[in-house]
Amino acid sequence: MSNIVSSRLIVLGSGPAGYTAAIYAARAGLNPIVVQGIQPGGQLTTTTDVENYPGFRSVIQGPWLMDEMQAQAEHVGTKVVWDHISEVDLSRRPFVLKGDSGGEYHADALVIATGAQAKWLGLPSEEHMKGKGASACATCDGFFYRGKKVAVIGGGNTAVEEALYLTNHSHDVTLIHRRDSLRAEKILQDRLFAHPNIKIIWDSEVAEFVAGGMPEALVGLDIRNVKSGSISRIDVDGAFVAIGHKPATELFAGKLKLDSDGYIEVETGTTRTSVPGVFACGDVMDKIYRQAVTAAGTGCMAALDAEKFLAAEEFGALQAAE
């Protein structure tokens, strides 16, 4: 028989959003359970230097920050379990979540903080250079390339926005796109084309991330022209892959309202989803900012929304019993 665990509140996901939700929920006496998922700690565990999280004057490490968040959540009364949820039933309360471990979790309220993953090119050299010059977030890492040459790979809104943002730090930004026109909104394209510090390489894709130096770091990109097949090299210190993100929402397709890109839709100004008692926070519902600090902020909101929901439910039950 499956091991059944019941809780007033379950948090699905263990990045900054999930742990912040758990911290607030635990302090409200909800005794939350965090189900960590396949990547405990979320995307920050794949990040090295973090310089933009408030409260730390010196650079901190992403994995360390997530360890501290987990420890804080546990300290105030959160139970953290490692499991991967493979099936959910949101059609009735308590909600039922089934894990790969064989465990079954019942919750009066659910906070979804499963996050989103940046899409990468899939090159072995790209994987090797992650954290050493290859990045998927200019807002996170652009500061480290002040006065250096950088490249952005992509042609949509994200790529154009990242290229424009990087001009705050670099006088030499190259956008690499595999087509001969951009997919970005016209107003963004106009800003891009008008900027004197941005060059565009059309009809091209990255064939190789080139490493060099001691300690090893990115020194260039081998670029393949998709029409001629010819390969050329450009010298860069940083390369930002900006081809989109994929939210971890497959589990909720047909069970929650998702937008056209697969992100969970929430009521404006809240974390409430289309199912009462289910709340979403962090990158799984935020396609714009995608920062650790904004994820933590919406995690706080989700816990407060869930607490309010459960309190109203309890009050209604008491009223009915009188």
mmCIF file of C-alpha atoms in Angstrom:
data_model
loop_
_atom_site.group_PDB
_atom_site.id
_atom_site.type_symbol
_atom_site.label_atom_id
_atom_site.label_comp_id
_atom_site.label_asym_id
_atom_site.label_seq_id
_atom_site.Cartn_x
_atom_site.Cartn_y
_atom_site.Cartn_z
ATOM 1 C CA MET A 1 0.000 0.000 0.000
ATOM 2 C CA SER A 2 1.248 3.491 -0.797
ATOM 3 C CA ASN A 3 2.607 5.630 1.997
ATOM 4 C CA ILE A 4 0.155 8.536 2.375
ATOM 5 C CA VAL A 5 1.361 11.847 3.777
ATOM 6 C CA SER A 6 -1.164 14.568 4.536
ATOM 7 C CA SER A 7 -0.555 18.270 5.067
ATOM 8 C CA ARG A 8 -2.538 21.478 5.087
ATOM 9 C CA LEU A 9 -0.068 22.888 2.569
ATOM 10 C CA ILE A 10 2.320 21.242 0.142
ATOM 11 C CA VAL A 11 4.921 23.225 -1.798
ATOM 12 C CA LEU A 12 5.966 21.609 -5.039
ATOM 13 C CA GLY A 13 9.464 22.786 -5.974
ATOM 14 C CA SER A 14 12.490 23.899 -3.997
ATOM 15 C CA GLY A 15 13.982 27.009 -5.558
ATOM 16 C CA PRO A 16 13.831 30.518 -4.062
ATOM 17 C CA ALA A 17 10.050 30.674 -4.649
ATOM 18 C CA GLY A 18 9.320 27.318 -3.053
ATOM 19 C CA TYR A 19 11.514 27.791 0.003
ATOM 20 C CA THR A 20 10.246 31.334 0.605
ATOM 21 C CA ALA A 21 6.664 30.086 0.437
ATOM 22 C CA ALA A 22 7.572 27.352 2.897
ATOM 23 C CA ILE A 23 9.232 29.785 5.309
ATOM 24 C CA TYR A 24 6.176 32.038 5.430
ATOM 25 C CA ALA A 25 3.765 29.113 5.625
ATOM 26 C CA ALA A 26 5.707 27.468 8.448
ATOM 27 C CA ARG A 27 5.780 30.690 10.455
ATOM 28 C CA ALA A 28 1.997 30.875 9.982
ATOM 29 C CA GLY A 29 1.655 27.443 11.579
ATOM 30 C CA LEU A 30 0.659 25.582 8.407
ATOM 31 C CA ASN A 31 3.335 22.861 8.826
ATOM 32 C CA PRO A 32 4.167 22.791 5.108
ATOM 33 C CA ILE A 33 5.855 19.995 3.232
ATOM 34 C CA VAL A 34 8.270 20.829 0.419
ATOM 35 C CA VAL A 35 8.617 18.195 -2.290
ATOM 36 C CA GLN A 36 11.963 19.050 -3.835
ATOM 37 C CA GLY A 37 11.612 17.586 -7.316
ATOM 38 C CA ILE A 38 14.367 16.400 -9.652
ATOM 39 C CA GLN A 39 16.525 19.514 -9.153
ATOM 40 C CA PRO A 40 16.618 20.362 -5.442
ATOM 41 C CA GLY A 41 17.392 24.043 -5.065
ATOM 42 C CA GLY A 42 16.290 24.926 -8.588
ATOM 43 C CA GLN A 43 18.331 26.809 -11.187
ATOM 44 C CA LEU A 44 20.477 28.606 -8.608
ATOM 45 C CA THR A 45 22.250 25.332 -7.876
ATOM 46 C CA THR A 46 23.722 25.525 -11.390
ATOM 47 C CA THR A 47 24.898 29.115 -10.833
ATOM 48 C CA THR A 48 28.229 30.045 -9.322
ATOM 49 C CA ASP A 49 28.662 33.731 -8.469
ATOM 50 C CA VAL A 50 25.535 35.561 -7.305
ATOM 51 C CA GLU A 51 25.994 39.290 -6.805
ATOM 52 C CA ASN A 52 22.465 40.645 -7.083
ATOM 53 C CA TYR A 53 20.611 38.914 -4.230
ATOM 54 C CA PRO A 54 19.896 41.522 -1.526
ATOM 55 C CA GLY A 55 21.581 41.252 1.854
ATOM 56 C CA PHE A 56 25.071 40.133 0.865
ATOM 57 C CA ARG A 57 27.807 42.687 0.270
ATOM 58 C CA SER A 58 30.163 40.110 -1.216
ATOM 59 C CA VAL A 59 29.610 37.652 -4.043
ATOM 60 C CA ILE A 60 27.907 34.468 -2.836
ATOM 61 C CA GLN A 61 27.513 31.062 -4.443
ATOM 62 C CA GLY A 62 24.143 29.901 -5.776
ATOM 63 C CA PRO A 63 24.260 26.411 -4.220
ATOM 64 C CA TRP A 64 25.224 27.910 -0.843
ATOM 65 C CA LEU A 65 22.275 30.324 -0.971
ATOM 66 C CA MET A 66 19.857 27.468 -1.640
ATOM 67 C CA ASP A 67 21.341 25.385 1.175
ATOM 68 C CA GLU A 68 20.763 28.348 3.504
ATOM 69 C CA MET A 69 17.166 28.773 2.307
ATOM 70 C CA GLN A 70 16.470 25.098 2.890
ATOM 71 C CA ALA A 71 18.026 25.233 6.358
ATOM 72 C CA GLN A 72 15.952 28.291 7.233
ATOM 73 C CA ALA A 73 12.748 26.639 6.002
ATOM 74 C CA GLU A 74 13.467 23.524 8.056
ATOM 75 C CA HIS A 75 14.430 25.613 11.096
ATOM 76 C CA VAL A 76 11.002 27.266 11.207
ATOM 77 C CA GLY A 77 9.128 23.975 10.820
ATOM 78 C CA THR A 78 9.072 22.905 7.171
ATOM 79 C CA LYS A 79 9.403 19.240 6.318
ATOM 80 C CA VAL A 80 11.515 18.749 3.183
ATOM 81 C CA VAL A 81 11.234 15.486 1.250
ATOM 82 C CA TRP A 82 12.995 14.345 -1.888
ATOM 83 C CA ASP A 83 10.566 12.989 -4.443
ATOM 84 C CA HIS A 84 9.449 13.644 -8.000
ATOM 85 C CA ILE A 85 5.722 14.123 -8.465
ATOM 86 C CA SER A 86 4.514 12.330 -11.581
ATOM 87 C CA GLU A 87 0.732 12.596 -11.208
ATOM 88 C CA VAL A 88 -1.670 15.118 -9.671
ATOM 89 C CA ASP A 89 -5.411 15.199 -9.089
ATOM 90 C CA LEU A 90 -6.670 18.749 -8.643
ATOM 91 C CA SER A 91 -10.327 17.915 -9.293
ATOM 92 C CA ARG A 92 -11.187 17.650 -5.596
ATOM 93 C CA ARG A 93 -9.812 18.528 -2.196
ATOM 94 C CA PRO A 94 -7.695 17.386 -0.598
ATOM 95 C CA PHE A 95 -5.518 17.478 -3.694
ATOM 96 C CA VAL A 96 -3.637 14.245 -4.394
ATOM 97 C CA LEU A 97 -0.048 14.115 -5.633
ATOM 98 C CA LYS A 98 1.674 10.829 -6.479
ATOM 99 C CA GLY A 99 5.455 10.534 -6.385
ATOM 100 C CA ASP A 100 7.904 8.284 -8.177
ATOM 101 C CA SER A 101 8.895 6.948 -4.755
ATOM 102 C CA GLY A 102 5.463 5.374 -4.374
ATOM 103 C CA GLY A 103 4.459 8.023 -1.872
ATOM 104 C CA GLU A 104 1.117 9.789 -2.053
ATOM 105 C CA TYR A 105 0.674 13.322 -0.769
ATOM 106 C CA HIS A 106 -2.649 14.875 0.228
ATOM 107 C CA ALA A 107 -2.926 18.659 0.605
ATOM 108 C CA ASP A 108 -5.687 21.108 1.494
ATOM 109 C CA ALA A 109 -3.753 23.757 -0.462
ATOM 110 C CA LEU A 110 -0.974 23.505 -3.014
ATOM 111 C CA VAL A 111 1.780 25.944 -3.966
ATOM 112 C CA ILE A 112 3.406 25.215 -7.332
ATOM 113 C CA ALA A 113 6.981 26.457 -7.616
ATOM 114 C CA THR A 114 8.375 24.069 -10.215
ATOM 115 C CA GLY A 115 10.192 26.810 -12.127
ATOM 116 C CA ALA A 116 11.351 26.995 -15.715
ATOM 117 C CA GLN A 117 14.494 25.918 -17.496
ATOM 118 C CA ALA A 118 16.431 27.980 -19.993
ATOM 119 C CA LYS A 119 16.675 26.395 -23.419
ATOM 120 C CA TRP A 120 20.262 25.708 -24.509
ATOM 121 C CA LEU A 121 21.784 24.902 -27.884
ATOM 122 C CA GLY A 122 22.800 21.416 -26.788
ATOM 123 C CA LEU A 123 26.475 21.607 -27.793
ATOM 124 C CA PRO A 124 29.017 19.674 -25.686
ATOM 125 C CA SER A 125 31.304 22.714 -25.706
ATOM 126 C CA GLU A 126 28.419 24.855 -24.456
ATOM 127 C CA GLU A 127 27.855 22.500 -21.535
ATOM 128 C CA HIS A 128 31.566 22.571 -20.744
ATOM 129 C CA MET A 129 31.648 26.370 -20.703
ATOM 130 C CA LYS A 130 28.607 26.976 -18.513
ATOM 131 C CA GLY A 131 29.732 29.245 -15.708
ATOM 132 C CA LYS A 132 32.968 29.977 -17.566
ATOM 133 C CA GLY A 133 31.596 32.360 -20.169
ATOM 134 C CA ALA A 134 28.412 30.633 -21.348
ATOM 135 C CA SER A 135 25.243 31.940 -19.694
ATOM 136 C CA ALA A 136 21.499 32.017 -20.259
ATOM 137 C CA CYS A 137 20.780 35.177 -18.272
ATOM 138 C CA ALA A 138 22.246 38.566 -19.127
ATOM 139 C CA THR A 139 20.504 40.232 -16.200
ATOM 140 C CA CYS A 140 22.127 37.731 -13.852
ATOM 141 C CA ASP A 141 25.627 37.636 -15.315
ATOM 142 C CA GLY A 142 26.101 40.658 -17.570
ATOM 143 C CA PHE A 143 27.708 42.651 -14.761
ATOM 144 C CA PHE A 144 30.704 40.299 -14.814
ATOM 145 C CA TYR A 145 31.506 41.318 -18.411
ATOM 146 C CA ARG A 146 31.948 45.044 -17.932
ATOM 147 C CA GLY A 147 34.108 46.425 -20.738
ATOM 148 C CA LYS A 148 34.378 43.032 -22.454
ATOM 149 C CA LYS A 149 33.159 41.611 -25.741
ATOM 150 C CA VAL A 150 29.938 39.627 -25.538
ATOM 151 C CA ALA A 151 27.568 37.806 -27.881
ATOM 152 C CA VAL A 152 23.875 36.972 -27.685
ATOM 153 C CA ILE A 153 22.432 33.968 -29.529
ATOM 154 C CA GLY A 154 18.795 34.210 -30.629
ATOM 155 C CA GLY A 155 16.343 36.336 -32.559
ATOM 156 C CA GLY A 156 13.231 36.789 -30.448
ATOM 157 C CA ASN A 157 12.215 39.348 -27.837
ATOM 158 C CA THR A 158 14.425 37.783 -25.169
ATOM 159 C CA ALA A 159 17.537 37.902 -27.352
ATOM 160 C CA VAL A 160 16.991 41.507 -28.402
ATOM 161 C CA GLU A 161 16.233 42.613 -24.849
ATOM 162 C CA GLU A 162 19.353 40.862 -23.570
ATOM 163 C CA ALA A 163 21.522 42.457 -26.267
ATOM 164 C CA LEU A 164 20.184 45.903 -25.397
ATOM 165 C CA TYR A 165 20.669 45.267 -21.687
ATOM 166 C CA LEU A 166 24.276 44.183 -22.206
ATOM 167 C CA THR A 167 25.126 47.551 -23.767
ATOM 168 C CA ASN A 168 24.966 48.876 -20.195
ATOM 169 C CA HIS A 169 28.141 46.896 -19.528
ATOM 170 C CA SER A 170 29.803 46.290 -22.904
ATOM 171 C CA HIS A 171 30.677 48.526 -25.847
ATOM 172 C CA ASP A 172 30.902 45.485 -28.147
ATOM 173 C CA VAL A 173 27.768 43.323 -28.361
ATOM 174 C CA THR A 174 27.158 40.880 -31.224
ATOM 175 C CA LEU A 175 23.760 39.296 -31.882
ATOM 176 C CA ILE A 176 23.914 35.961 -33.727
ATOM 177 C CA HIS A 177 20.755 34.745 -35.447
ATOM 178 C CA ARG A 178 20.248 31.773 -37.716
ATOM 179 C CA ARG A 179 17.748 33.579 -39.968
ATOM 180 C CA ASP A 180 17.887 36.784 -42.024
ATOM 181 C CA SER A 181 15.237 38.582 -39.962
ATOM 182 C CA LEU A 182 14.324 38.840 -36.284
ATOM 183 C CA ARG A 183 11.174 37.530 -34.617
ATOM 184 C CA ALA A 184 11.205 40.262 -31.966
ATOM 185 C CA GLU A 185 8.616 43.027 -31.770
ATOM 186 C CA LYS A 186 9.262 45.894 -34.180
ATOM 187 C CA ILE A 187 9.847 48.473 -31.458
ATOM 188 C CA LEU A 188 12.601 46.287 -29.995
ATOM 189 C CA GLN A 189 14.117 45.739 -33.435
ATOM 190 C CA ASP A 190 14.166 49.479 -34.057
ATOM 191 C CA ARG A 191 16.045 50.060 -30.807
ATOM 192 C CA LEU A 192 18.482 47.263 -31.628
ATOM 193 C CA PHE A 193 19.243 48.455 -35.158
ATOM 194 C CA ALA A 194 19.740 52.015 -33.936
ATOM 195 C CA HIS A 195 22.227 51.107 -31.219
ATOM 196 C CA PRO A 196 25.827 51.861 -32.251
ATOM 197 C CA ASN A 197 27.356 49.193 -29.990
ATOM 198 C CA ILE A 198 25.416 46.220 -31.377
ATOM 199 C CA LYS A 199 26.420 44.228 -34.458
ATOM 200 C CA ILE A 200 24.328 41.450 -36.035
ATOM 201 C CA ILE A 201 25.559 38.275 -37.703
ATOM 202 C CA TRP A 202 22.718 36.944 -39.869
ATOM 203 C CA ASP A 203 22.053 33.428 -41.197
ATOM 204 C CA SER A 204 24.460 31.929 -38.666
ATOM 205 C CA GLU A 205 24.576 29.526 -35.758
ATOM 206 C CA VAL A 206 27.138 28.708 -33.092
ATOM 207 C CA ALA A 207 29.137 25.603 -33.951
ATOM 208 C CA GLU A 208 31.558 25.658 -31.023
ATOM 209 C CA PHE A 209 32.243 27.496 -27.767
ATOM 210 C CA VAL A 210 36.000 28.046 -27.775
ATOM 211 C CA ALA A 211 37.901 27.766 -24.487
ATOM 212 C CA GLY A 212 41.317 29.108 -23.627
ATOM 213 C CA GLY A 213 43.533 30.571 -20.945
ATOM 214 C CA MET A 214 44.322 29.580 -17.390
ATOM 215 C CA PRO A 215 42.007 29.399 -15.581
ATOM 216 C CA GLU A 216 39.962 28.183 -18.507
ATOM 217 C CA ALA A 217 37.373 30.624 -19.838
ATOM 218 C CA LEU A 218 35.481 31.417 -23.018
ATOM 219 C CA VAL A 219 37.645 33.197 -25.596
ATOM 220 C CA GLY A 220 35.579 32.872 -28.756
ATOM 221 C CA LEU A 221 32.778 31.334 -30.791
ATOM 222 C CA ASP A 222 33.028 29.371 -34.015
ATOM 223 C CA ILE A 223 30.140 30.553 -36.201
ATOM 224 C CA ARG A 224 28.683 28.495 -39.052
ATOM 225 C CA ASN A 225 26.843 30.223 -41.895
ATOM 226 C CA VAL A 226 23.698 28.143 -42.411
ATOM 227 C CA LYS A 227 23.586 28.918 -46.146
ATOM 228 C CA SER A 228 27.210 28.414 -47.183
ATOM 229 C CA GLY A 229 28.374 26.130 -44.385
ATOM 230 C CA SER A 230 31.506 28.227 -43.919
ATOM 231 C CA ILE A 231 32.863 28.638 -40.403
ATOM 232 C CA SER A 232 34.449 31.748 -38.947
ATOM 233 C CA ARG A 233 35.566 32.694 -35.451
ATOM 234 C CA ILE A 234 34.714 35.751 -33.389
ATOM 235 C CA ASP A 235 36.495 36.701 -30.170
ATOM 236 C CA VAL A 236 34.168 37.052 -27.176
ATOM 237 C CA ASP A 237 34.496 36.846 -23.412
ATOM 238 C CA GLY A 238 30.869 35.998 -22.760
ATOM 239 C CA ALA A 239 28.089 34.315 -24.749
ATOM 240 C CA PHE A 240 24.443 34.530 -23.726
ATOM 241 C CA VAL A 241 22.052 31.927 -25.102
ATOM 242 C CA ALA A 242 18.630 33.580 -25.410
ATOM 243 C CA ILE A 243 16.384 31.150 -27.245
ATOM 244 C CA GLY A 244 13.648 30.972 -24.627
ATOM 245 C CA HIS A 245 12.593 29.153 -21.483
ATOM 246 C CA LYS A 246 10.433 26.118 -20.883
ATOM 247 C CA PRO A 247 8.232 26.163 -17.758
ATOM 248 C CA ALA A 248 7.904 22.882 -15.845
ATOM 249 C CA THR A 249 4.140 22.612 -16.271
ATOM 250 C CA GLU A 250 3.633 19.367 -18.202
ATOM 251 C CA LEU A 251 2.107 17.872 -15.063
ATOM 252 C CA PHE A 252 -0.641 20.484 -15.022
ATOM 253 C CA ALA A 253 -1.705 20.508 -18.670
ATOM 254 C CA GLY A 254 -5.494 20.184 -18.792
ATOM 255 C CA LYS A 255 -5.724 20.648 -15.022
ATOM 256 C CA LEU A 256 -4.797 24.313 -14.664
ATOM 257 C CA LYS A 257 -5.181 27.202 -17.060
ATOM 258 C CA LEU A 258 -1.881 27.735 -18.901
ATOM 259 C CA ASP A 259 -0.980 30.496 -21.337
ATOM 260 C CA SER A 260 0.149 29.950 -24.913
ATOM 261 C CA ASP A 261 3.765 29.454 -23.774
ATOM 262 C CA GLY A 262 2.862 26.919 -21.105
ATOM 263 C CA TYR A 263 3.187 29.195 -18.070
ATOM 264 C CA ILE A 264 0.568 28.922 -15.318
ATOM 265 C CA GLU A 265 -1.897 31.791 -15.472
ATOM 266 C CA VAL A 266 -2.608 33.581 -12.205
ATOM 267 C CA GLU A 267 -5.104 36.238 -11.247
ATOM 268 C CA THR A 268 -3.480 39.650 -11.673
ATOM 269 C CA GLY A 269 -1.794 40.847 -8.496
ATOM 270 C CA THR A 270 -2.083 37.437 -6.802
ATOM 271 C CA THR A 271 -0.754 33.895 -7.093
ATOM 272 C CA ARG A 272 -4.221 32.351 -7.403
ATOM 273 C CA THR A 273 -4.621 29.926 -10.293
ATOM 274 C CA SER A 274 -7.748 28.714 -12.072
ATOM 275 C CA VAL A 275 -8.295 26.086 -9.351
ATOM 276 C CA PRO A 276 -9.232 27.400 -5.888
ATOM 277 C CA GLY A 277 -6.622 26.349 -3.336
ATOM 278 C CA VAL A 278 -3.828 26.045 -5.915
ATOM 279 C CA PHE A 279 -1.274 28.842 -6.084
ATOM 280 C CA ALA A 280 1.696 29.370 -8.424
ATOM 281 C CA CYS A 281 4.874 31.359 -7.830
ATOM 282 C CA GLY A 282 8.316 31.911 -9.292
ATOM 283 C CA ASP A 283 9.401 31.211 -12.847
ATOM 284 C CA VAL A 284 6.547 28.789 -13.472
ATOM 285 C CA MET A 285 4.231 31.827 -13.701
ATOM 286 C CA ASP A 286 6.722 34.613 -14.475
ATOM 287 C CA LYS A 287 8.021 34.825 -18.035
ATOM 288 C CA ILE A 288 9.264 38.399 -17.718
ATOM 289 C CA TYR A 289 11.622 38.873 -14.766
ATOM 290 C CA ARG A 290 12.885 35.354 -13.885
ATOM 291 C CA GLN A 291 15.120 36.521 -11.030
ATOM 292 C CA ALA A 292 15.784 34.824 -7.713
ATOM 293 C CA VAL A 293 14.572 37.834 -5.774
ATOM 294 C CA THR A 294 11.303 38.144 -7.741
ATOM 295 C CA ALA A 295 10.743 34.400 -7.367
ATOM 296 C CA ALA A 296 11.199 34.748 -3.604
ATOM 297 C CA GLY A 297 8.753 37.661 -3.587
ATOM 298 C CA THR A 298 6.030 35.672 -5.323
ATOM 299 C CA GLY A 299 6.780 32.754 -2.990
ATOM 300 C CA CYS A 300 5.903 35.040 -0.097
ATOM 301 C CA MET A 301 2.712 36.062 -1.910
ATOM 302 C CA ALA A 302 1.733 32.432 -2.514
ATOM 303 C CA ALA A 303 2.100 31.543 1.164
ATOM 304 C CA LEU A 304 0.016 34.544 2.228
ATOM 305 C CA ASP A 305 -2.632 33.735 -0.385
ATOM 306 C CA ALA A 306 -2.720 30.097 0.746
ATOM 307 C CA GLU A 307 -2.964 31.075 4.418
ATOM 308 C CA LYS A 308 -5.888 33.382 3.639
ATOM 309 C CA PHE A 309 -7.593 30.663 1.616
ATOM 310 C CA LEU A 310 -7.251 28.053 4.369
ATOM 311 C CA ALA A 311 -8.408 30.488 7.056
ATOM 312 C CA ALA A 312 -11.525 31.288 5.037
ATOM 313 C CA GLU A 313 -12.194 27.576 4.585
ATOM 314 C CA GLU A 314 -11.885 26.953 8.313
ATOM 315 C CA PHE A 315 -14.158 29.891 9.136
ATOM 316 C CA GLY A 316 -16.751 28.612 6.679
ATOM 317 C CA ALA A 317 -16.606 25.137 8.219
ATOM 318 C CA LEU A 318 -17.093 26.580 11.720
ATOM 319 C CA GLN A 319 -20.032 28.682 10.545
ATOM 320 C CA ALA A 320 -21.656 25.617 8.977
ATOM 321 C CA ALA A 321 -21.184 23.597 12.171
ATOM 322 C CA GLU A 322 -22.934 26.157 14.366
#
